[in-house]
Amino acid sequence: MASLEGSRLHARSKEMRRVARFGMVGLVATVVHWLVTVSVTELLQLNPLVANTVGWGIAVAVSFAGHWSVTFGDHGGPLIRSGLRFLGVSALGFVANSILFGALLSINPSLYAFWLSLTLALVAVMTYLLSNLWAFRSD
C-alpha cells in the first residue's frame, strides 16, 4: 500500500515538474510571440491579426525546441513524428488564437496588445494538454 502511494506521489511530482517546465518554455515562446506581433504591428503598421501570424511562426520554432529538449525531454518519441504532431497542435492553437483574437479586436482594436496577451494565455492551456497527451507521446 505504501509503495503504491509512493508511486502515485512520484508520478504526481513528475507531472508537476513537467507542468513547471512547460510553463517556463511556454512563457519564453509567448513573450517572443507577443514581442514580434506588437513590434511588427507598430514598426510595419500591419494589421495586428496579420502580425500575429508572423509572431506565431517565430514562436512555434522557439516553443518546439524548448518543449522537445526541456519539457518533454524524457518522452522517447521520434523527432519528426513529434515535430509534425506539435506543428498540428500549434496550428490548432493558432486557429483558436486567431478566432478569439479577431473577435476581441472587433470589440476594440486599440487594445490589441491586451487582447493578444489574453488569447495567448488561454490557448496555452489547450496546447499543454494536447502536447502532453498526444504530440510528445512515445507510442
PDB file of C-alpha atoms in Angstrom:
ATOM      1  CA  MET A   1       0.000   0.000   0.000  1.00  0.00           C
ATOM      2  CA  ALA A   2       2.760   2.457   0.939  1.00  0.00           C
ATOM      3  CA  SER A   3       4.614   1.550  -2.244  1.00  0.00           C
ATOM      4  CA  LEU A   4       1.531   2.342  -4.325  1.00  0.00           C
ATOM      5  CA  GLU A   5       1.099   5.704  -2.588  1.00  0.00           C
ATOM      6  CA  GLY A   6       4.797   6.457  -3.074  1.00  0.00           C
ATOM      7  CA  SER A   7       4.473   5.604  -6.749  1.00  0.00           C
ATOM      8  CA  ARG A   8       1.478   7.918  -7.130  1.00  0.00           C
ATOM      9  CA  LEU A   9       3.290  10.696  -5.318  1.00  0.00           C
ATOM     10  CA  HIS A  10       6.306  10.248  -7.585  1.00  0.00           C
ATOM     11  CA  ALA A  11       4.096  10.364 -10.696  1.00  0.00           C
ATOM     12  CA  ARG A  12       2.315  13.485  -9.444  1.00  0.00           C
ATOM     13  CA  SER A  13       5.637  15.143  -8.613  1.00  0.00           C
ATOM     14  CA  LYS A  14       6.993  14.287 -12.069  1.00  0.00           C
ATOM     15  CA  GLU A  15       3.885  15.754 -13.706  1.00  0.00           C
ATOM     16  CA  MET A  16       4.157  18.949 -11.631  1.00  0.00           C
ATOM     17  CA  ARG A  17       7.794  19.370 -12.734  1.00  0.00           C
ATOM     18  CA  ARG A  18       6.684  18.866 -16.344  1.00  0.00           C
ATOM     19  CA  VAL A  19       3.957  21.489 -15.931  1.00  0.00           C
ATOM     20  CA  ALA A  20       6.540  23.902 -14.499  1.00  0.00           C
ATOM     21  CA  ARG A  21       8.938  23.271 -17.404  1.00  0.00           C
ATOM     22  CA  PHE A  22       6.071  23.660 -19.863  1.00  0.00           C
ATOM     23  CA  GLY A  23       5.224  26.959 -18.215  1.00  0.00           C
ATOM     24  CA  MET A  24       8.784  28.238 -18.477  1.00  0.00           C
ATOM     25  CA  VAL A  25       9.206  27.239 -22.123  1.00  0.00           C
ATOM     26  CA  GLY A  26       5.708  28.460 -22.907  1.00  0.00           C
ATOM     27  CA  LEU A  27       6.385  31.785 -21.233  1.00  0.00           C
ATOM     28  CA  VAL A  28       9.504  32.312 -23.343  1.00  0.00           C
ATOM     29  CA  ALA A  29       7.626  31.387 -26.540  1.00  0.00           C
ATOM     30  CA  THR A  30       4.673  33.566 -25.522  1.00  0.00           C
ATOM     31  CA  VAL A  31       6.919  36.564 -24.873  1.00  0.00           C
ATOM     32  CA  VAL A  32       8.573  36.008 -28.269  1.00  0.00           C
ATOM     33  CA  HIS A  33       5.138  35.752 -29.934  1.00  0.00           C
ATOM     34  CA  TRP A  34       3.877  38.897 -28.183  1.00  0.00           C
ATOM     35  CA  LEU A  35       7.031  40.957 -28.838  1.00  0.00           C
ATOM     36  CA  VAL A  36       7.203  40.001 -32.508  1.00  0.00           C
ATOM     37  CA  THR A  37       3.481  40.650 -33.050  1.00  0.00           C
ATOM     38  CA  VAL A  38       3.483  44.030 -31.309  1.00  0.00           C
ATOM     39  CA  SER A  39       6.771  45.063 -32.977  1.00  0.00           C
ATOM     40  CA  VAL A  40       5.554  44.112 -36.446  1.00  0.00           C
ATOM     41  CA  THR A  41       2.241  45.887 -35.793  1.00  0.00           C
ATOM     42  CA  GLU A  42       3.936  49.065 -34.604  1.00  0.00           C
ATOM     43  CA  LEU A  43       7.008  49.191 -36.846  1.00  0.00           C
ATOM     44  CA  LEU A  44       5.492  47.944 -40.091  1.00  0.00           C
ATOM     45  CA  GLN A  45       1.988  49.256 -39.395  1.00  0.00           C
ATOM     46  CA  LEU A  46       0.486  45.867 -40.204  1.00  0.00           C
ATOM     47  CA  ASN A  47      -2.927  44.781 -39.052  1.00  0.00           C
ATOM     48  CA  PRO A  48      -2.479  43.065 -35.648  1.00  0.00           C
ATOM     49  CA  LEU A  49      -4.140  39.893 -36.922  1.00  0.00           C
ATOM     50  CA  VAL A  50      -1.629  39.693 -39.793  1.00  0.00           C
ATOM     51  CA  ALA A  51       1.271  40.486 -37.451  1.00  0.00           C
ATOM     52  CA  ASN A  52       0.016  37.709 -35.171  1.00  0.00           C
ATOM     53  CA  THR A  53       0.811  35.226 -37.934  1.00  0.00           C
ATOM     54  CA  VAL A  54       4.413  36.409 -38.045  1.00  0.00           C
ATOM     55  CA  GLY A  55       4.673  36.202 -34.256  1.00  0.00           C
ATOM     56  CA  TRP A  56       3.239  32.695 -34.228  1.00  0.00           C
ATOM     57  CA  GLY A  57       5.632  31.495 -36.926  1.00  0.00           C
ATOM     58  CA  ILE A  58       8.672  32.504 -34.913  1.00  0.00           C
ATOM     59  CA  ALA A  59       7.249  31.448 -31.554  1.00  0.00           C
ATOM     60  CA  VAL A  60       6.344  27.948 -32.764  1.00  0.00           C
ATOM     61  CA  ALA A  61      10.012  27.256 -33.556  1.00  0.00           C
ATOM     62  CA  VAL A  62      11.091  28.529 -30.131  1.00  0.00           C
ATOM     63  CA  SER A  63       8.342  26.520 -28.479  1.00  0.00           C
ATOM     64  CA  PHE A  64       9.129  23.236 -30.218  1.00  0.00           C
ATOM     65  CA  ALA A  65      12.849  23.481 -29.496  1.00  0.00           C
ATOM     66  CA  GLY A  66      12.154  24.141 -25.829  1.00  0.00           C
ATOM     67  CA  HIS A  67       9.458  21.535 -25.416  1.00  0.00           C
ATOM     68  CA  TRP A  68      11.439  18.893 -27.296  1.00  0.00           C
ATOM     69  CA  SER A  69      14.523  19.338 -25.156  1.00  0.00           C
ATOM     70  CA  VAL A  70      13.224  20.662 -21.819  1.00  0.00           C
ATOM     71  CA  THR A  71       9.549  19.944 -21.170  1.00  0.00           C
ATOM     72  CA  PHE A  72       9.169  16.544 -22.785  1.00  0.00           C
ATOM     73  CA  GLY A  73      12.842  15.547 -22.920  1.00  0.00           C
ATOM     74  CA  ASP A  74      12.028  12.133 -21.478  1.00  0.00           C
ATOM     75  CA  HIS A  75       9.225  11.384 -23.930  1.00  0.00           C
ATOM     76  CA  GLY A  76      11.112   8.959 -26.156  1.00  0.00           C
ATOM     77  CA  GLY A  77       9.147   9.854 -29.281  1.00  0.00           C
ATOM     78  CA  PRO A  78      10.908  10.323 -32.637  1.00  0.00           C
ATOM     79  CA  LEU A  79      11.832  13.889 -33.626  1.00  0.00           C
ATOM     80  CA  ILE A  80       9.987  14.008 -36.965  1.00  0.00           C
ATOM     81  CA  ARG A  81       6.768  12.483 -35.645  1.00  0.00           C
ATOM     82  CA  SER A  82       6.803  14.672 -32.532  1.00  0.00           C
ATOM     83  CA  GLY A  83       7.595  17.722 -34.659  1.00  0.00           C
ATOM     84  CA  LEU A  84       4.710  17.088 -37.032  1.00  0.00           C
ATOM     85  CA  ARG A  85       2.319  16.414 -34.175  1.00  0.00           C
ATOM     86  CA  PHE A  86       3.490  19.521 -32.353  1.00  0.00           C
ATOM     87  CA  LEU A  87       3.044  21.569 -35.522  1.00  0.00           C
ATOM     88  CA  GLY A  88      -0.523  20.234 -35.707  1.00  0.00           C
ATOM     89  CA  VAL A  89      -1.162  21.137 -32.066  1.00  0.00           C
ATOM     90  CA  SER A  90       0.369  24.577 -32.623  1.00  0.00           C
ATOM     91  CA  ALA A  91      -1.645  25.137 -35.782  1.00  0.00           C
ATOM     92  CA  LEU A  92      -4.827  24.227 -33.915  1.00  0.00           C
ATOM     93  CA  GLY A  93      -3.790  26.635 -31.153  1.00  0.00           C
ATOM     94  CA  PHE A  94      -3.081  29.311 -33.735  1.00  0.00           C
ATOM     95  CA  VAL A  95      -6.537  28.890 -35.275  1.00  0.00           C
ATOM     96  CA  ALA A  96      -8.148  29.171 -31.831  1.00  0.00           C
ATOM     97  CA  ASN A  97      -5.930  32.168 -31.064  1.00  0.00           C
ATOM     98  CA  SER A  98      -6.796  33.881 -34.347  1.00  0.00           C
ATOM     99  CA  ILE A  99     -10.546  33.381 -33.969  1.00  0.00           C
ATOM    100  CA  LEU A 100     -10.581  34.702 -30.418  1.00  0.00           C
ATOM    101  CA  PHE A 101      -8.092  37.487 -31.167  1.00  0.00           C
ATOM    102  CA  GLY A 102     -10.114  38.583 -34.219  1.00  0.00           C
ATOM    103  CA  ALA A 103     -13.332  38.627 -32.199  1.00  0.00           C
ATOM    104  CA  LEU A 104     -11.726  40.693 -29.451  1.00  0.00           C
ATOM    105  CA  LEU A 105     -10.178  43.078 -31.990  1.00  0.00           C
ATOM    106  CA  SER A 106     -13.660  43.740 -33.349  1.00  0.00           C
ATOM    107  CA  ILE A 107     -14.672  44.957 -29.883  1.00  0.00           C
ATOM    108  CA  ASN A 108     -11.791  47.404 -29.514  1.00  0.00           C
ATOM    109  CA  PRO A 109      -8.802  47.247 -31.894  1.00  0.00           C
ATOM    110  CA  SER A 110      -6.751  49.724 -29.866  1.00  0.00           C
ATOM    111  CA  LEU A 111      -6.475  47.129 -27.088  1.00  0.00           C
ATOM    112  CA  TYR A 112      -4.763  44.646 -29.421  1.00  0.00           C
ATOM    113  CA  ALA A 113      -1.727  44.096 -27.131  1.00  0.00           C
ATOM    114  CA  PHE A 114      -4.009  43.243 -24.208  1.00  0.00           C
ATOM    115  CA  TRP A 115      -6.253  41.024 -26.349  1.00  0.00           C
ATOM    116  CA  LEU A 116      -3.172  39.209 -27.627  1.00  0.00           C
ATOM    117  CA  SER A 117      -1.976  38.573 -24.061  1.00  0.00           C
ATOM    118  CA  LEU A 118      -5.371  37.174 -23.113  1.00  0.00           C
ATOM    119  CA  THR A 119      -5.644  34.865 -26.114  1.00  0.00           C
ATOM    120  CA  LEU A 120      -2.091  33.580 -25.727  1.00  0.00           C
ATOM    121  CA  ALA A 121      -2.752  32.670 -22.097  1.00  0.00           C
ATOM    122  CA  LEU A 122      -5.987  30.834 -22.877  1.00  0.00           C
ATOM    123  CA  VAL A 123      -4.537  28.866 -25.766  1.00  0.00           C
ATOM    124  CA  ALA A 124      -1.519  27.814 -23.662  1.00  0.00           C
ATOM    125  CA  VAL A 125      -3.706  25.509 -21.553  1.00  0.00           C
ATOM    126  CA  MET A 126      -5.034  23.736 -24.632  1.00  0.00           C
ATOM    127  CA  THR A 127      -1.526  23.440 -26.085  1.00  0.00           C
ATOM    128  CA  TYR A 128      -0.171  21.828 -22.917  1.00  0.00           C
ATOM    129  CA  LEU A 129      -2.907  19.231 -22.768  1.00  0.00           C
ATOM    130  CA  LEU A 130      -2.582  18.249 -26.425  1.00  0.00           C
ATOM    131  CA  SER A 131       1.233  18.246 -26.294  1.00  0.00           C
ATOM    132  CA  ASN A 132       1.305  16.097 -23.190  1.00  0.00           C
ATOM    133  CA  LEU A 133      -1.410  13.665 -24.217  1.00  0.00           C
ATOM    134  CA  TRP A 134      -0.581  13.328 -27.911  1.00  0.00           C
ATOM    135  CA  ALA A 135       2.265  15.256 -29.591  1.00  0.00           C
ATOM    136  CA  PHE A 136       5.153  14.027 -27.466  1.00  0.00           C
ATOM    137  CA  ARG A 137       3.724  10.643 -26.539  1.00  0.00           C
ATOM    138  CA  SER A 138       6.184   7.807 -27.118  1.00  0.00           C
ATOM    139  CA  ASP A 139       3.857   5.247 -28.759  1.00  0.00           C
TER     140      ASP A 139
END
